[in-house]
Amino acid sequence: MSYSTADSLPTVTLDDVRGAQKMLAGVARVTPMEGSRHLSGLVGAPVHLKCENLQRTGSFKLRGAYVRIAGLLPEERAAGVVAASAGNHAQGVALASSLLGVHSTVFMPVGAPLPKVAATRDYGAEVRLHGQVVDDSLAAAKEYAAETGAVFIHPFDHRDIIAGQGTVGLEILEQCPEVRTIIVGMGGGGLAAGIAVVVKTLRPEVKVVGVQAAGAAAYPLSLAAGRPVTVENPATMADGIKVGRPGDVPFQIIEQYVDEVRTVSEDELSSALLLCLERAKMVVEPAGASPVAALLSRPETFEGPVVALLSGGNVDPLLMQRILRHGMAAAGRYLAVRLRLTDRPGALATLLGVLSVVDANVLDVSHVRTDPRLGLTEAEVELHLETKGPEHCAEVGAALRQAGYKVIG
């Protein structure tokens, strides 16, 4: 992409980001950079993880929210602020408002994870549950702003928000001056835009790669069309980047400065989250793991040293449990099989003996005896197994077939 077109200069400058960095001194943490031996081995060059999951409120969102609210006029602060979010932006606005002595109201979907709702309240916001999805909450927040005069704090489509998020880019260049590629997850685009402004101004040779979930990938379509395009009904477990339409302000910056946008699948996100937990000892939400998912998908295509940004760690424990199981299945370490056997004493013990020989760990067993599809002497068994990888899964399947069992699912 070109970086010299005079009539398409970004609306956020390096000076804006440096001003935001001064404003955030003592408020936002300078988060650590951790090396990853495993990812470095895959890429064939050093890979570092920028750990914004360790930021206050558990994500980068505090940076932009604080800069935006701190920049309000006294009369605007007196009117309070309002936001809509399912989690990270809500917590960032709540804490920033509390630190600045501004009343905040946050609209969240009725189904928002309880830990995120509780955390938002604990940071000082008045939480109102409205609608089933964030778009419903967003409409309610804008209506509230129109009725009360409260200032609406957009999660990504404002220059102050982008400047605040861009401070992550300054830290990356300070902590890893030899970096050649920076990978960042993208939803509306505020974080990627802020980082890109910094990197392409100070180090234009460094490549900036954005990552979106395949089921919510509005940027590839938008960049191809030359304008923000809406993806109807975006679907992904990565709620932090589940955005149907790019922001107008970040879009023009990303169009000019971001080198490439890639997409990752749900399986790749699950595997990345599992890797972060096991290898890096990092609790990361799916959106925060998206850069790692891109690395796992095509490690040979990245020039190192690489910095992958772990943008957040706010994941609901129940969702984490489901994702880890999904990730283990995607990595060939979890196998669910259904088969039929003769319903007689000792039949289950014989089956378990076959699994013992191939060293498959049985996590759960369930029986069905009353299904009309079954014969009078048949039972259906569903087994959940812990395995050691794809080759071991194949070995388990072969052992069951060799023993005369018909695997039906």
Short mmCIF file of C-alpha atoms in Angstrom, two decimals:
data_model
loop_
_atom_site.label_atom_id
_atom_site.label_comp_id
_atom_site.label_asym_id
_atom_site.label_seq_id
_atom_site.Cartn_x
_atom_site.Cartn_y
_atom_site.Cartn_z
CA MET A 1 0.00 0.00 0.00
CA SER A 2 1.08 3.59 -0.57
CA TYR A 3 1.94 5.87 2.32
CA SER A 4 2.53 9.13 0.47
CA THR A 5 -0.85 10.25 -0.88
CA ALA A 6 -1.22 13.80 0.37
CA ASP A 7 -5.01 13.96 0.09
CA SER A 8 -5.56 10.90 2.27
CA LEU A 9 -3.49 11.77 5.34
CA PRO A 10 -4.81 10.19 8.54
CA THR A 11 -6.89 12.25 10.96
CA VAL A 12 -4.65 11.10 13.82
CA THR A 13 -0.98 12.09 13.91
CA LEU A 14 2.08 10.90 15.79
CA ASP A 15 1.90 14.06 17.90
CA ASP A 16 -1.65 13.15 18.90
CA VAL A 17 -0.47 9.75 20.08
CA ARG A 18 2.50 11.19 21.94
CA GLY A 19 0.15 13.64 23.65
CA ALA A 20 -2.07 10.72 24.63
CA GLN A 21 0.94 8.90 26.05
CA LYS A 22 1.71 11.85 28.35
CA MET A 23 -1.94 11.96 29.41
CA LEU A 24 -1.90 8.25 30.25
CA ALA A 25 1.28 8.39 32.36
CA GLY A 26 0.42 6.91 35.74
CA VAL A 27 -2.99 5.75 34.48
CA ALA A 28 -2.34 2.97 31.96
CA ARG A 29 0.35 0.40 32.62
CA VAL A 30 3.30 -0.08 30.29
CA THR A 31 2.49 -3.72 29.69
CA PRO A 32 5.27 -6.31 29.38
CA MET A 33 6.67 -7.97 26.27
CA GLU A 34 7.23 -11.72 26.60
CA GLY A 35 9.15 -13.97 24.22
CA SER A 36 7.57 -17.18 22.90
CA ARG A 37 10.02 -20.00 22.21
CA HIS A 38 7.32 -22.18 20.63
CA LEU A 39 6.06 -19.53 18.20
CA SER A 40 9.63 -18.46 17.44
CA GLY A 41 10.39 -22.03 16.42
CA LEU A 42 7.41 -22.11 14.08
CA VAL A 43 8.21 -18.77 12.46
CA GLY A 44 11.97 -19.30 12.36
CA ALA A 45 12.55 -15.89 13.95
CA PRO A 46 11.95 -14.25 17.33
CA VAL A 47 8.29 -13.82 18.28
CA HIS A 48 7.28 -11.56 21.17
CA LEU A 49 3.88 -11.21 22.84
CA LYS A 50 2.76 -7.70 23.83
CA CYS A 51 0.62 -8.43 26.88
CA GLU A 52 -2.25 -5.94 26.94
CA ASN A 53 -4.26 -8.69 28.63
CA LEU A 54 -2.33 -7.55 31.72
CA GLN A 55 -3.50 -3.94 31.32
CA ARG A 56 -5.83 -2.39 33.91
CA THR A 57 -9.39 -3.65 33.25
CA GLY A 58 -7.83 -6.55 31.33
CA SER A 59 -7.54 -4.90 27.91
CA PHE A 60 -6.18 -1.95 25.91
CA LYS A 61 -9.57 -0.20 25.98
CA LEU A 62 -8.73 1.92 29.03
CA ARG A 63 -6.18 3.86 26.96
CA GLY A 64 -8.60 5.27 24.41
CA ALA A 65 -11.48 5.73 26.83
CA TYR A 66 -9.35 7.77 29.24
CA VAL A 67 -7.96 10.04 26.53
CA ARG A 68 -11.44 10.64 25.09
CA ILE A 69 -13.06 11.46 28.45
CA ALA A 70 -10.10 13.51 29.69
CA GLY A 71 -10.45 15.68 26.57
CA LEU A 72 -14.06 16.67 27.31
CA LEU A 73 -14.95 20.24 28.21
CA PRO A 74 -16.01 20.91 31.83
CA GLU A 75 -19.67 21.25 30.84
CA GLU A 76 -19.48 17.97 28.92
CA ARG A 77 -18.00 16.19 31.91
CA ALA A 78 -20.78 17.58 34.09
CA ALA A 79 -23.36 15.96 31.78
CA GLY A 80 -21.72 12.55 32.18
CA VAL A 81 -20.83 9.97 29.56
CA VAL A 82 -22.63 6.98 28.11
CA ALA A 83 -21.32 3.92 26.26
CA ALA A 84 -22.48 0.57 24.95
CA SER A 85 -20.43 -2.61 25.13
CA ALA A 86 -20.53 -6.30 25.97
CA GLY A 87 -17.34 -6.11 27.99
CA ASN A 88 -13.94 -4.49 27.42
CA HIS A 89 -15.02 -1.02 26.30
CA ALA A 90 -17.58 -0.98 29.11
CA GLN A 91 -14.88 -1.60 31.71
CA GLY A 92 -12.49 0.90 30.14
CA VAL A 93 -15.12 3.66 30.15
CA ALA A 94 -16.18 2.80 33.70
CA LEU A 95 -12.67 3.00 35.15
CA ALA A 96 -11.64 6.05 33.12
CA SER A 97 -14.76 7.90 34.22
CA SER A 98 -14.18 7.02 37.87
CA LEU A 99 -10.57 8.21 37.72
CA LEU A 100 -11.70 11.51 36.18
CA GLY A 101 -14.71 12.02 38.46
CA VAL A 102 -17.25 11.72 35.65
CA HIS A 103 -20.55 9.85 35.95
CA SER A 104 -20.83 7.00 33.46
CA THR A 105 -23.77 4.96 32.22
CA VAL A 106 -23.06 1.79 30.27
CA PHE A 107 -25.64 -0.15 28.29
CA MET A 108 -24.89 -3.86 27.98
CA PRO A 109 -26.84 -6.70 26.32
CA VAL A 110 -29.04 -8.78 28.59
CA GLY A 111 -26.90 -11.82 27.82
CA ALA A 112 -23.54 -10.16 28.58
CA PRO A 113 -21.29 -12.42 30.70
CA LEU A 114 -21.96 -11.86 34.40
CA PRO A 115 -18.26 -11.34 35.30
CA LYS A 116 -18.05 -8.47 32.79
CA VAL A 117 -21.26 -6.89 34.07
CA ALA A 118 -20.03 -7.16 37.66
CA ALA A 119 -16.61 -5.73 36.79
CA THR A 120 -18.17 -2.76 34.98
CA ARG A 121 -20.28 -1.97 38.04
CA ASP A 122 -17.27 -2.41 40.34
CA TYR A 123 -15.32 0.15 38.29
CA GLY A 124 -18.07 2.67 39.05
CA ALA A 125 -20.46 2.70 36.11
CA GLU A 126 -24.23 2.60 36.24
CA VAL A 127 -25.03 -0.51 34.17
CA ARG A 128 -28.28 -0.85 32.24
CA LEU A 129 -29.05 -4.15 30.56
CA HIS A 130 -30.85 -3.63 27.27
CA GLY A 131 -31.40 -5.76 24.17
CA GLN A 132 -30.04 -9.10 23.09
CA VAL A 133 -27.00 -7.90 21.11
CA VAL A 134 -24.58 -4.96 21.30
CA ASP A 135 -26.35 -3.18 18.43
CA ASP A 136 -29.49 -2.99 20.61
CA SER A 137 -27.45 -1.59 23.49
CA LEU A 138 -25.78 0.87 21.12
CA ALA A 139 -29.12 2.25 19.94
CA ALA A 140 -30.27 2.61 23.55
CA ALA A 141 -27.06 4.42 24.52
CA LYS A 142 -27.40 6.91 21.67
CA GLU A 143 -31.04 7.52 22.60
CA TYR A 144 -29.99 8.10 26.21
CA ALA A 145 -27.32 10.57 25.04
CA ALA A 146 -29.89 12.51 22.99
CA GLU A 147 -32.33 12.65 25.91
CA THR A 148 -29.90 13.54 28.71
CA GLY A 149 -27.03 15.37 27.03
CA ALA A 150 -24.53 12.75 28.16
CA VAL A 151 -21.54 12.41 25.82
CA PHE A 152 -21.55 9.17 23.85
CA ILE A 153 -18.14 7.45 24.00
CA HIS A 154 -17.73 5.40 20.84
CA PRO A 155 -15.58 2.26 21.20
CA PHE A 156 -13.40 2.97 18.13
CA ASP A 157 -14.72 5.66 15.77
CA HIS A 158 -13.14 8.79 17.26
CA ARG A 159 -9.71 10.34 16.86
CA ASP A 160 -9.10 10.57 20.64
CA ILE A 161 -9.90 6.88 21.05
CA ILE A 162 -7.49 6.00 18.22
CA ALA A 163 -4.76 8.24 19.66
CA GLY A 164 -5.09 6.52 23.03
CA GLN A 165 -4.91 3.05 21.52
CA GLY A 166 -1.92 4.14 19.45
CA THR A 167 0.18 4.41 22.60
CA VAL A 168 0.49 0.62 22.41
CA GLY A 169 2.46 1.17 19.20
CA LEU A 170 4.88 3.54 20.90
CA GLU A 171 5.53 0.94 23.60
CA ILE A 172 6.10 -1.82 21.05
CA LEU A 173 8.75 0.21 19.21
CA GLU A 174 10.44 1.11 22.50
CA GLN A 175 10.41 -2.46 23.84
CA CYS A 176 11.30 -4.22 20.57
CA PRO A 177 13.12 -1.73 18.30
CA GLU A 178 14.23 -4.54 15.98
CA VAL A 179 10.64 -5.55 15.15
CA ARG A 180 9.82 -6.23 11.48
CA THR A 181 6.16 -7.31 11.73
CA ILE A 182 3.39 -6.31 14.14
CA ILE A 183 0.20 -8.39 14.22
CA VAL A 184 -2.96 -6.94 15.76
CA GLY A 185 -6.57 -8.11 15.99
CA MET A 186 -9.20 -5.90 14.35
CA GLY A 187 -12.87 -5.29 15.00
CA GLY A 188 -13.88 -1.71 14.34
CA GLY A 189 -10.23 -0.86 13.76
CA GLY A 190 -9.35 1.69 16.44
CA LEU A 191 -6.40 -0.22 17.88
CA ALA A 192 -4.92 -1.19 14.52
CA ALA A 193 -5.33 2.36 13.22
CA GLY A 194 -3.58 3.91 16.21
CA ILE A 195 -0.68 1.47 16.04
CA ALA A 196 -0.37 1.91 12.28
CA VAL A 197 -0.11 5.71 12.57
CA VAL A 198 2.79 5.35 14.98
CA VAL A 199 4.61 2.57 13.16
CA LYS A 200 4.32 3.95 9.63
CA THR A 201 5.42 7.42 10.77
CA LEU A 202 8.44 6.27 12.75
CA ARG A 203 9.32 2.96 11.08
CA PRO A 204 7.63 2.71 7.65
CA GLU A 205 9.55 -0.48 6.81
CA VAL A 206 7.81 -2.39 9.63
CA LYS A 207 4.84 -4.40 8.37
CA VAL A 208 1.49 -4.04 10.15
CA VAL A 209 -0.86 -7.01 9.74
CA GLY A 210 -4.47 -6.91 10.90
CA VAL A 211 -6.40 -10.05 11.82
CA GLN A 212 -10.15 -10.60 11.76
CA ALA A 213 -12.34 -13.57 12.59
CA ALA A 214 -13.57 -15.11 9.33
CA GLY A 215 -17.19 -14.88 10.48
CA ALA A 216 -16.94 -11.15 11.19
CA ALA A 217 -14.50 -9.96 8.53
CA ALA A 218 -15.78 -6.58 7.41
CA TYR A 219 -12.37 -5.10 6.56
CA PRO A 220 -11.41 -7.28 3.57
CA LEU A 221 -14.74 -6.46 1.92
CA SER A 222 -14.48 -2.79 2.86
CA LEU A 223 -10.92 -2.41 1.61
CA ALA A 224 -11.88 -4.04 -1.68
CA ALA A 225 -14.84 -1.64 -2.02
CA GLY A 226 -12.86 1.43 -0.94
CA ARG A 227 -15.41 2.30 1.76
CA PRO A 228 -16.78 0.77 4.98
CA VAL A 229 -19.07 -2.16 4.18
CA THR A 230 -21.40 -3.84 6.66
CA VAL A 231 -21.28 -7.59 7.29
CA GLU A 232 -24.76 -8.76 8.25
CA ASN A 233 -25.03 -11.00 11.31
CA PRO A 234 -21.33 -11.35 12.15
CA ALA A 235 -20.68 -14.63 13.95
CA THR A 236 -17.61 -15.52 16.00
CA MET A 237 -16.64 -16.56 19.52
CA ALA A 238 -14.28 -13.56 19.54
CA ASP A 239 -16.75 -10.97 20.81
CA GLY A 240 -14.00 -8.36 21.17
CA ILE A 241 -13.63 -8.17 17.37
CA LYS A 242 -17.22 -9.06 16.47
CA VAL A 243 -18.00 -5.82 14.67
CA GLY A 244 -20.20 -5.65 11.58
CA ARG A 245 -18.90 -2.39 10.11
CA PRO A 246 -15.52 -0.63 10.26
CA GLY A 247 -15.43 2.82 11.80
CA ASP A 248 -15.17 5.70 9.34
CA VAL A 249 -12.20 7.30 11.10
CA PRO A 250 -10.10 4.14 11.57
CA PHE A 251 -11.00 2.86 8.10
CA GLN A 252 -9.24 5.69 6.26
CA ILE A 253 -6.15 5.17 8.40
CA ILE A 254 -6.12 1.41 7.94
CA GLU A 255 -6.71 1.77 4.20
CA GLN A 256 -3.61 3.93 3.99
CA TYR A 257 -1.27 2.37 6.52
CA VAL A 258 -2.06 -1.29 7.28
CA ASP A 259 -0.17 -3.61 4.94
CA GLU A 260 -2.43 -6.65 5.06
CA VAL A 261 -5.60 -7.99 6.69
CA ARG A 262 -5.91 -11.74 7.28
CA THR A 263 -8.76 -13.87 8.60
CA VAL A 264 -8.70 -16.80 11.00
CA SER A 265 -11.20 -19.59 11.64
CA GLU A 266 -12.91 -20.51 14.91
CA ASP A 267 -10.73 -23.63 15.15
CA GLU A 268 -7.61 -21.50 14.77
CA LEU A 269 -8.84 -19.10 17.46
CA SER A 270 -9.49 -22.00 19.84
CA SER A 271 -6.08 -23.51 19.20
CA ALA A 272 -4.42 -20.12 19.74
CA LEU A 273 -6.18 -19.57 23.05
CA LEU A 274 -5.14 -23.03 24.20
CA LEU A 275 -1.53 -22.36 23.17
CA CYS A 276 -1.46 -19.04 25.04
CA LEU A 277 -2.70 -20.75 28.18
CA GLU A 278 -0.42 -23.81 27.99
CA ARG A 279 2.79 -22.41 26.52
CA ALA A 280 2.77 -18.73 27.47
CA LYS A 281 0.80 -19.12 30.74
CA MET A 282 -1.43 -16.28 29.56
CA VAL A 283 -5.18 -16.06 30.04
CA VAL A 284 -6.32 -14.47 26.77
CA GLU A 285 -9.78 -13.98 25.31
CA PRO A 286 -10.45 -15.17 21.73
CA ALA A 287 -10.08 -11.68 20.23
CA GLY A 288 -6.78 -11.24 22.04
CA ALA A 289 -5.55 -14.57 20.69
CA SER A 290 -6.33 -13.71 17.04
CA PRO A 291 -2.75 -12.61 16.20
CA VAL A 292 -1.45 -15.92 17.58
CA ALA A 293 -4.08 -17.72 15.49
CA ALA A 294 -2.69 -15.99 12.38
CA LEU A 295 0.82 -17.08 13.33
CA LEU A 296 -0.28 -20.68 13.81
CA SER A 297 -2.14 -20.62 10.50
CA ARG A 298 0.78 -19.57 8.27
CA PRO A 299 3.92 -19.10 10.37
CA GLU A 300 6.28 -19.19 7.40
CA THR A 301 4.75 -16.04 5.88
CA PHE A 302 5.79 -13.63 8.63
CA GLU A 303 9.11 -11.79 8.66
CA GLY A 304 10.69 -11.64 12.10
CA PRO A 305 11.20 -10.40 14.66
CA VAL A 306 7.42 -10.46 15.14
CA VAL A 307 5.30 -8.81 17.84
CA ALA A 308 1.84 -10.34 18.33
CA LEU A 309 -0.49 -8.19 20.41
CA LEU A 310 -2.54 -9.99 23.08
CA SER A 311 -5.18 -7.26 23.25
CA GLY A 312 -7.30 -8.57 26.12
CA GLY A 313 -7.83 -11.27 28.72
CA ASN A 314 -11.45 -10.81 29.79
CA VAL A 315 -12.97 -14.20 29.08
CA ASP A 316 -15.97 -15.68 30.84
CA PRO A 317 -14.94 -18.90 32.67
CA LEU A 318 -17.80 -20.90 31.13
CA LEU A 319 -16.85 -19.71 27.65
CA MET A 320 -13.21 -20.51 28.42
CA GLN A 321 -14.20 -24.07 29.31
CA ARG A 322 -16.04 -24.53 26.02
CA ILE A 323 -13.28 -22.91 23.99
CA LEU A 324 -10.56 -25.02 25.59
CA ARG A 325 -12.49 -28.18 24.79
CA HIS A 326 -12.97 -26.93 21.23
CA GLY A 327 -9.28 -26.06 21.02
CA MET A 328 -8.25 -29.48 22.28
CA ALA A 329 -10.48 -31.09 19.65
CA ALA A 330 -9.02 -28.86 16.93
CA ALA A 331 -5.52 -29.86 18.06
CA GLY A 332 -6.43 -33.56 18.02
CA ARG A 333 -6.23 -33.85 21.79
CA TYR A 334 -9.90 -34.38 22.49
CA LEU A 335 -12.03 -36.98 20.73
CA ALA A 336 -15.75 -37.69 21.02
CA VAL A 337 -16.99 -40.96 19.47
CA ARG A 338 -20.33 -42.77 19.40
CA LEU A 339 -20.67 -46.46 18.75
CA ARG A 340 -23.07 -49.34 19.28
CA LEU A 341 -22.41 -52.50 21.22
CA THR A 342 -24.34 -55.49 22.51
CA ASP A 343 -26.11 -54.64 25.76
CA ARG A 344 -24.75 -57.40 27.96
CA PRO A 345 -22.65 -57.59 31.14
CA GLY A 346 -18.99 -56.90 30.49
CA ALA A 347 -19.48 -55.22 27.09
CA LEU A 348 -18.42 -51.80 28.38
CA ALA A 349 -15.41 -53.26 30.20
CA THR A 350 -14.29 -54.92 26.97
CA LEU A 351 -14.59 -51.60 25.11
CA LEU A 352 -12.62 -49.75 27.76
CA GLY A 353 -9.97 -52.42 27.56
CA VAL A 354 -9.48 -51.67 23.86
CA LEU A 355 -9.06 -47.97 24.68
CA SER A 356 -6.63 -48.77 27.49
CA VAL A 357 -4.34 -50.64 25.10
CA VAL A 358 -4.02 -47.55 22.87
CA ASP A 359 -3.55 -45.26 25.92
CA ALA A 360 -6.67 -43.12 25.38
CA ASN A 361 -7.83 -41.43 28.58
CA VAL A 362 -11.62 -41.73 29.07
CA LEU A 363 -13.09 -38.48 30.40
CA ASP A 364 -16.78 -39.31 30.19
CA VAL A 365 -19.07 -42.19 29.19
CA SER A 366 -22.81 -42.00 28.52
CA HIS A 367 -25.25 -44.82 27.67
CA VAL A 368 -28.43 -44.75 25.59
CA ARG A 369 -30.63 -47.83 25.76
CA THR A 370 -34.12 -46.55 24.92
CA ASP A 371 -33.66 -44.96 21.50
CA PRO A 372 -36.16 -46.45 18.99
CA ARG A 373 -33.32 -46.75 16.47
CA LEU A 374 -31.65 -49.35 18.67
CA GLY A 375 -32.37 -53.07 18.59
CA LEU A 376 -33.56 -54.91 21.67
CA THR A 377 -30.06 -56.10 22.53
CA GLU A 378 -28.20 -52.93 21.54
CA ALA A 379 -26.92 -49.93 23.47
CA GLU A 380 -25.34 -46.77 22.18
CA VAL A 381 -22.29 -45.42 23.97
CA GLU A 382 -20.79 -41.96 23.65
CA LEU A 383 -17.19 -41.60 24.80
CA HIS A 384 -15.23 -38.43 25.43
CA LEU A 385 -11.52 -39.17 25.23
CA GLU A 386 -8.32 -37.24 25.90
CA THR A 387 -5.82 -37.98 23.14
CA LYS A 388 -2.29 -36.93 22.22
CA GLY A 389 -2.80 -35.47 18.77
CA PRO A 390 -4.20 -36.25 15.31
CA GLU A 391 -2.06 -39.39 14.87
CA HIS A 392 -3.24 -40.76 18.20
CA CYS A 393 -6.88 -40.03 17.24
CA ALA A 394 -6.39 -42.07 14.07
CA GLU A 395 -4.80 -44.86 16.11
CA VAL A 396 -7.80 -44.94 18.46
CA GLY A 397 -10.24 -45.13 15.55
CA ALA A 398 -8.28 -47.92 13.91
CA ALA A 399 -8.15 -49.92 17.15
CA LEU A 400 -11.92 -49.65 17.61
CA ARG A 401 -12.61 -50.77 14.04
CA GLN A 402 -10.13 -53.64 14.33
CA ALA A 403 -11.93 -54.79 17.49
CA GLY A 404 -15.18 -54.95 15.53
CA TYR A 405 -16.83 -51.73 16.68
CA LYS A 406 -18.69 -49.50 14.23
CA VAL A 407 -18.05 -45.87 15.01
CA ILE A 408 -21.14 -43.83 14.07
CA GLY A 409 -20.05 -40.35 15.10
#
